[in-house]
Each structure stands twice: as structure tokens, then as C-alpha cells.
Amino acid sequence: MSVESKAPESQFAYVVVAARRARQLMAGAPPLIDNPHTQKATRVATEELDQNVPGEEEDKEGKRRK
């Protein structure tokens, strides 16, 4: 089964997803992109979203799958 990654549909969703990923990065998770332009967690998270890097999947109710 292929995982298709797409950008969030609204600016609010984009900010929520970026903030969640930035918290993961601050907690020690490695970046999912090669050679991020900065070491700041928030910028790395937005770069990952802009490059459509696949991350955690969410089901139809918006709950994260583990």
C-alpha cells in the first residue's frame, strides 16, 4: 500500500502539522530531509511539509496512527 503525502488543505492545518513535527524535532527526532537549510526545528518542519515528505498518517477522523 503506498502512502501518498499531500500538503494540508488549509493554513490552520499547515500550522498544526508543522508545530507537531517541530515538537518531534525538538525532542530529538532526526530530520526527514537531507541537508536542511537551518537547524531550527520550526524551519526544518516547514521545509519537510513544503517538500511533501511523508510523515505520520492520520485516519479519516484526524487521529494519528501509530
mmCIF file of N, CA, C and O in Angstrom:
data_model
loop_
_atom_site.group_PDB
_atom_site.id
_atom_site.type_symbol
_atom_site.label_atom_id
_atom_site.label_comp_id
_atom_site.label_asym_id
_atom_site.label_seq_id
_atom_site.Cartn_x
_atom_site.Cartn_y
_atom_site.Cartn_z
ATOM 1 N N MET A 1 0.843 -1.167 0.000
ATOM 2 C CA MET A 1 0.000 0.000 0.000
ATOM 3 C C MET A 1 0.889 1.231 0.000
ATOM 4 O O MET A 1 1.772 1.369 0.828
ATOM 5 N N SER A 2 0.688 2.126 -0.931
ATOM 6 C CA SER A 2 1.535 3.307 -0.995
ATOM 7 C C SER A 2 0.946 4.421 -0.141
ATOM 8 O O SER A 2 -0.263 4.573 -0.037
ATOM 9 N N VAL A 3 1.834 5.186 0.460
ATOM 10 C CA VAL A 3 1.417 6.309 1.282
ATOM 11 C C VAL A 3 1.574 7.556 0.436
ATOM 12 O O VAL A 3 2.666 7.895 0.006
ATOM 13 N N GLU A 4 0.459 8.213 0.163
ATOM 14 C CA GLU A 4 0.510 9.426 -0.628
ATOM 15 C C GLU A 4 0.510 10.614 0.318
ATOM 16 O O GLU A 4 -0.351 10.748 1.171
ATOM 17 N N SER A 5 1.506 11.472 0.191
ATOM 18 C CA SER A 5 1.618 12.629 1.047
ATOM 19 C C SER A 5 1.099 13.848 0.307
ATOM 20 O O SER A 5 1.375 14.039 -0.862
ATOM 21 N N LYS A 6 0.316 14.656 0.997
ATOM 22 C CA LYS A 6 -0.142 15.886 0.375
ATOM 23 C C LYS A 6 -0.103 16.995 1.414
ATOM 24 O O LYS A 6 -0.154 16.746 2.613
ATOM 25 N N ALA A 7 -0.010 18.205 0.947
ATOM 26 C CA ALA A 7 0.038 19.347 1.839
ATOM 27 C C ALA A 7 -1.313 19.504 2.539
ATOM 28 O O ALA A 7 -2.353 19.147 1.988
ATOM 29 N N PRO A 8 -1.296 20.053 3.748
ATOM 30 C CA PRO A 8 -2.571 20.302 4.433
ATOM 31 C C PRO A 8 -3.464 21.217 3.604
ATOM 32 O O PRO A 8 -2.990 22.046 2.839
ATOM 33 N N GLU A 9 -4.764 21.057 3.773
ATOM 34 C CA GLU A 9 -5.723 21.769 2.936
ATOM 35 C C GLU A 9 -5.937 23.225 3.328
ATOM 36 O O GLU A 9 -6.436 24.002 2.542
ATOM 37 N N SER A 10 -5.573 23.619 4.540
ATOM 38 C CA SER A 10 -5.766 24.996 4.964
ATOM 39 C C SER A 10 -4.519 25.489 5.695
ATOM 40 O O SER A 10 -3.675 24.700 6.105
ATOM 41 N N GLN A 11 -4.434 26.799 5.866
ATOM 42 C CA GLN A 11 -3.291 27.353 6.582
ATOM 43 C C GLN A 11 -3.290 26.889 8.031
ATOM 44 O O GLN A 11 -2.232 26.637 8.615
ATOM 45 N N PHE A 12 -4.473 26.781 8.638
ATOM 46 C CA PHE A 12 -4.566 26.314 10.019
ATOM 47 C C PHE A 12 -4.011 24.899 10.140
ATOM 48 O O PHE A 12 -3.214 24.606 11.031
ATOM 49 N N ALA A 13 -4.417 24.015 9.237
ATOM 50 C CA ALA A 13 -3.935 22.636 9.273
ATOM 51 C C ALA A 13 -2.420 22.592 9.056
ATOM 52 O O ALA A 13 -1.724 21.808 9.697
ATOM 53 N N TYR A 14 -1.921 23.440 8.170
ATOM 54 C CA TYR A 14 -0.476 23.509 7.905
ATOM 55 C C TYR A 14 0.280 23.861 9.179
ATOM 56 O O TYR A 14 1.280 23.232 9.528
ATOM 57 N N VAL A 15 -0.209 24.867 9.913
ATOM 58 C CA VAL A 15 0.449 25.298 11.145
ATOM 59 C C VAL A 15 0.394 24.205 12.200
ATOM 60 O O VAL A 15 1.385 23.943 12.894
ATOM 61 N N VAL A 16 -0.740 23.527 12.312
ATOM 62 C CA VAL A 16 -0.881 22.455 13.300
ATOM 63 C C VAL A 16 0.091 21.313 13.007
ATOM 64 O O VAL A 16 0.786 20.823 13.898
ATOM 65 N N VAL A 17 0.171 20.904 11.743
ATOM 66 C CA VAL A 17 1.058 19.808 11.357
ATOM 67 C C VAL A 17 2.526 20.220 11.538
ATOM 68 O O VAL A 17 3.338 19.451 12.054
ATOM 69 N N ALA A 18 2.865 21.442 11.136
ATOM 70 C CA ALA A 18 4.241 21.923 11.281
ATOM 71 C C ALA A 18 4.632 22.004 12.751
ATOM 72 O O ALA A 18 5.754 21.637 13.121
ATOM 73 N N ALA A 19 3.735 22.475 13.601
ATOM 74 C CA ALA A 19 4.028 22.576 15.037
ATOM 75 C C ALA A 19 4.237 21.201 15.658
ATOM 76 O O ALA A 19 5.158 21.001 16.465
ATOM 77 N N ARG A 20 3.411 20.224 15.259
ATOM 78 C CA ARG A 20 3.548 18.860 15.783
ATOM 79 C C ARG A 20 4.916 18.281 15.381
ATOM 80 O O ARG A 20 5.613 17.687 16.196
ATOM 81 N N ARG A 21 5.293 18.498 14.122
ATOM 82 C CA ARG A 21 6.579 17.974 13.641
ATOM 83 C C ARG A 21 7.741 18.704 14.306
ATOM 84 O O ARG A 21 8.756 18.083 14.644
ATOM 85 N N ALA A 22 7.616 20.021 14.521
ATOM 86 C CA ALA A 22 8.672 20.782 15.187
ATOM 87 C C ALA A 22 8.884 20.271 16.609
ATOM 88 O O ALA A 22 10.035 20.155 17.069
ATOM 89 N N ARG A 23 7.808 19.922 17.300
ATOM 90 C CA ARG A 23 7.946 19.362 18.653
ATOM 91 C C ARG A 23 8.698 18.034 18.618
ATOM 92 O O ARG A 23 9.514 17.745 19.484
ATOM 93 N N GLN A 24 8.425 17.216 17.597
ATOM 94 C CA GLN A 24 9.148 15.946 17.458
ATOM 95 C C GLN A 24 10.633 16.204 17.245
ATOM 96 O O GLN A 24 11.476 15.524 17.831
ATOM 97 N N LEU A 25 10.950 17.184 16.391
ATOM 98 C CA LEU A 25 12.353 17.508 16.117
ATOM 99 C C LEU A 25 13.043 18.024 17.376
ATOM 100 O O LEU A 25 14.187 17.665 17.662
ATOM 101 N N MET A 26 12.372 18.862 18.150
ATOM 102 C CA MET A 26 12.953 19.393 19.389
ATOM 103 C C MET A 26 13.178 18.296 20.421
ATOM 104 O O MET A 26 14.068 18.403 21.253
ATOM 105 N N ALA A 27 12.372 17.231 20.337
ATOM 106 C CA ALA A 27 12.511 16.108 21.268
ATOM 107 C C ALA A 27 13.603 15.140 20.830
ATOM 108 O O ALA A 27 13.878 14.163 21.517
ATOM 109 N N GLY A 28 14.233 15.402 19.669
ATOM 110 C CA GLY A 28 15.353 14.570 19.253
ATOM 111 C C GLY A 28 15.145 13.748 17.996
ATOM 112 O O GLY A 28 16.030 12.991 17.609
ATOM 113 N N ALA A 29 14.003 13.855 17.353
ATOM 114 C CA ALA A 29 13.764 13.108 16.119
ATOM 115 C C ALA A 29 14.675 13.642 15.009
ATOM 116 O O ALA A 29 14.918 14.843 14.938
ATOM 117 N N PRO A 30 15.193 12.763 14.161
ATOM 118 C CA PRO A 30 16.061 13.237 13.070
ATOM 119 C C PRO A 30 15.239 13.877 11.954
ATOM 120 O O PRO A 30 14.086 13.496 11.729
ATOM 121 N N PRO A 31 15.805 14.846 11.254
ATOM 122 C CA PRO A 31 15.097 15.448 10.117
ATOM 123 C C PRO A 31 14.854 14.410 9.026
ATOM 124 O O PRO A 31 15.659 13.501 8.828
ATOM 125 N N LEU A 32 13.753 14.544 8.314
ATOM 126 C CA LEU A 32 13.401 13.618 7.239
ATOM 127 C C LEU A 32 13.896 14.103 5.883
ATOM 128 O O LEU A 32 13.633 13.463 4.872
ATOM 129 N N ILE A 33 14.587 15.228 5.867
ATOM 130 C CA ILE A 33 15.139 15.758 4.628
ATOM 131 C C ILE A 33 16.654 15.795 4.736
ATOM 132 O O ILE A 33 17.211 15.901 5.828
ATOM 133 N N ASP A 34 17.319 15.671 3.594
ATOM 134 C CA ASP A 34 18.771 15.766 3.566
ATOM 135 C C ASP A 34 19.168 17.232 3.523
ATOM 136 O O ASP A 34 18.577 18.027 2.794
ATOM 137 N N ASN A 35 20.163 17.578 4.282
ATOM 138 C CA ASN A 35 20.736 18.932 4.294
ATOM 139 C C ASN A 35 19.706 20.035 4.491
ATOM 140 O O ASN A 35 19.516 20.880 3.608
ATOM 141 N N PRO A 36 19.043 20.079 5.650
ATOM 142 C CA PRO A 36 18.126 21.197 5.889
ATOM 143 C C PRO A 36 18.896 22.514 5.887
ATOM 144 O O PRO A 36 20.068 22.557 6.254
ATOM 145 N N HIS A 37 18.241 23.591 5.454
ATOM 146 C CA HIS A 37 18.899 24.888 5.349
ATOM 147 C C HIS A 37 19.240 25.486 6.702
ATOM 148 O O HIS A 37 20.059 26.385 6.794
ATOM 149 N N THR A 38 18.613 25.029 7.756
ATOM 150 C CA THR A 38 18.826 25.567 9.093
ATOM 151 C C THR A 38 18.680 24.442 10.111
ATOM 152 O O THR A 38 18.226 23.358 9.772
ATOM 153 N N GLN A 39 19.041 24.724 11.343
ATOM 154 C CA GLN A 39 18.879 23.738 12.407
ATOM 155 C C GLN A 39 17.657 24.025 13.271
ATOM 156 O O GLN A 39 17.354 23.267 14.181
ATOM 157 N N LYS A 40 16.961 25.129 12.989
ATOM 158 C CA LYS A 40 15.777 25.479 13.765
ATOM 159 C C LYS A 40 14.657 24.488 13.457
ATOM 160 O O LYS A 40 14.317 24.245 12.299
ATOM 161 N N ALA A 41 14.063 23.937 14.511
ATOM 162 C CA ALA A 41 13.050 22.894 14.353
ATOM 163 C C ALA A 41 11.850 23.365 13.540
ATOM 164 O O ALA A 41 11.335 22.625 12.698
ATOM 165 N N THR A 42 11.404 24.584 13.767
ATOM 166 C CA THR A 42 10.227 25.066 13.046
ATOM 167 C C THR A 42 10.496 25.206 11.558
ATOM 168 O O THR A 42 9.641 24.887 10.730
ATOM 169 N N ARG A 43 11.685 25.669 11.197
ATOM 170 C CA ARG A 43 12.040 25.825 9.784
ATOM 171 C C ARG A 43 12.216 24.467 9.109
ATOM 172 O O ARG A 43 11.808 24.276 7.969
ATOM 173 N N VAL A 44 12.833 23.517 9.814
ATOM 174 C CA VAL A 44 13.006 22.172 9.254
ATOM 175 C C VAL A 44 11.631 21.532 9.029
ATOM 176 O O VAL A 44 11.385 20.928 7.985
ATOM 177 N N ALA A 45 10.726 21.712 9.986
ATOM 178 C CA ALA A 45 9.377 21.151 9.855
ATOM 179 C C ALA A 45 8.651 21.736 8.642
ATOM 180 O O ALA A 45 8.011 21.006 7.884
ATOM 181 N N THR A 46 8.770 23.043 8.431
ATOM 182 C CA THR A 46 8.107 23.650 7.276
ATOM 183 C C THR A 46 8.768 23.221 5.964
ATOM 184 O O THR A 46 8.079 23.029 4.969
ATOM 185 N N GLU A 47 10.088 23.044 5.973
ATOM 186 C CA GLU A 47 10.766 22.537 4.767
ATOM 187 C C GLU A 47 10.257 21.142 4.425
ATOM 188 O O GLU A 47 10.028 20.824 3.264
ATOM 189 N N GLU A 48 10.108 20.291 5.457
ATOM 190 C CA GLU A 48 9.602 18.936 5.224
ATOM 191 C C GLU A 48 8.200 18.981 4.612
ATOM 192 O O GLU A 48 7.909 18.244 3.665
ATOM 193 N N LEU A 49 7.348 19.850 5.141
ATOM 194 C CA LEU A 49 5.991 19.962 4.596
ATOM 195 C C LEU A 49 6.010 20.494 3.168
ATOM 196 O O LEU A 49 5.275 20.009 2.308
ATOM 197 N N ASP A 50 6.844 21.486 2.919
ATOM 198 C CA ASP A 50 6.917 22.066 1.575
ATOM 199 C C ASP A 50 7.421 21.063 0.544
ATOM 200 O O ASP A 50 7.049 21.120 -0.618
ATOM 201 N N GLN A 51 8.280 20.135 0.992
ATOM 202 C CA GLN A 51 8.814 19.117 0.083
ATOM 203 C C GLN A 51 7.957 17.852 0.071
ATOM 204 O O GLN A 51 8.329 16.855 -0.529
ATOM 205 N N ASN A 52 6.812 17.889 0.749
ATOM 206 C CA ASN A 52 5.876 16.751 0.807
ATOM 207 C C ASN A 52 6.543 15.474 1.302
ATOM 208 O O ASN A 52 6.338 14.398 0.735
ATOM 209 N N VAL A 53 7.335 15.596 2.357
ATOM 210 C CA VAL A 53 7.972 14.427 2.955
ATOM 211 C C VAL A 53 6.902 13.658 3.723
ATOM 212 O O VAL A 53 6.187 14.237 4.533
ATOM 213 N N PRO A 54 6.765 12.353 3.460
ATOM 214 C CA PRO A 54 5.741 11.582 4.185
ATOM 215 C C PRO A 54 6.079 11.484 5.663
ATOM 216 O O PRO A 54 7.225 11.302 6.045
ATOM 217 N N GLY A 55 5.076 11.648 6.487
ATOM 218 C CA GLY A 55 5.251 11.553 7.929
ATOM 219 C C GLY A 55 4.206 10.631 8.497
ATOM 220 O O GLY A 55 3.824 9.647 7.878
ATOM 221 N N GLU A 56 3.698 10.970 9.679
ATOM 222 C CA GLU A 56 2.656 10.167 10.294
ATOM 223 C C GLU A 56 1.378 10.262 9.482
ATOM 224 O O GLU A 56 1.033 11.313 8.972
ATOM 225 N N GLU A 57 0.688 9.164 9.387
ATOM 226 C CA GLU A 57 -0.598 9.160 8.698
ATOM 227 C C GLU A 57 -1.685 9.495 9.700
ATOM 228 O O GLU A 57 -1.576 9.229 10.879
ATOM 229 N N GLU A 58 -2.760 10.081 9.211
ATOM 230 C CA GLU A 58 -3.928 10.323 10.037
ATOM 231 C C GLU A 58 -5.100 9.593 9.399
ATOM 232 O O GLU A 58 -5.212 9.521 8.186
ATOM 233 N N ASP A 59 -5.968 9.042 10.247
ATOM 234 C CA ASP A 59 -7.134 8.384 9.695
ATOM 235 C C ASP A 59 -8.207 9.433 9.382
ATOM 236 O O ASP A 59 -7.993 10.625 9.528
ATOM 237 N N LYS A 60 -9.375 8.996 8.944
ATOM 238 C CA LYS A 60 -10.395 9.934 8.477
ATOM 239 C C LYS A 60 -10.953 10.823 9.575
ATOM 240 O O LYS A 60 -11.471 11.888 9.318
ATOM 241 N N GLU A 61 -10.853 10.406 10.834
ATOM 242 C CA GLU A 61 -11.322 11.243 11.931
ATOM 243 C C GLU A 61 -10.246 12.207 12.416
ATOM 244 O O GLU A 61 -10.436 12.939 13.359
ATOM 245 N N GLY A 62 -9.052 12.180 11.793
ATOM 246 C CA GLY A 62 -7.991 13.090 12.175
ATOM 247 C C GLY A 62 -7.107 12.578 13.291
ATOM 248 O O GLY A 62 -6.264 13.293 13.798
ATOM 249 N N LYS A 63 -7.312 11.322 13.689
ATOM 250 C CA LYS A 63 -6.490 10.755 14.750
ATOM 251 C C LYS A 63 -5.235 10.136 14.166
ATOM 252 O O LYS A 63 -5.275 9.539 13.104
ATOM 253 N N ARG A 64 -4.132 10.294 14.879
ATOM 254 C CA ARG A 64 -2.866 9.759 14.384
ATOM 255 C C ARG A 64 -2.821 8.247 14.512
ATOM 256 O O ARG A 64 -3.271 7.677 15.483
ATOM 257 N N ARG A 65 -2.240 7.611 13.500
ATOM 258 C CA ARG A 65 -1.998 6.170 13.563
ATOM 259 C C ARG A 65 -0.591 5.934 14.059
ATOM 260 O O ARG A 65 0.307 6.702 13.773
ATOM 261 N N LYS A 66 -0.409 4.862 14.784
ATOM 262 C CA LYS A 66 0.927 4.533 15.275
ATOM 263 C C LYS A 66 1.494 3.367 14.545
ATOM 264 O O LYS A 66 0.887 2.609 13.944
#
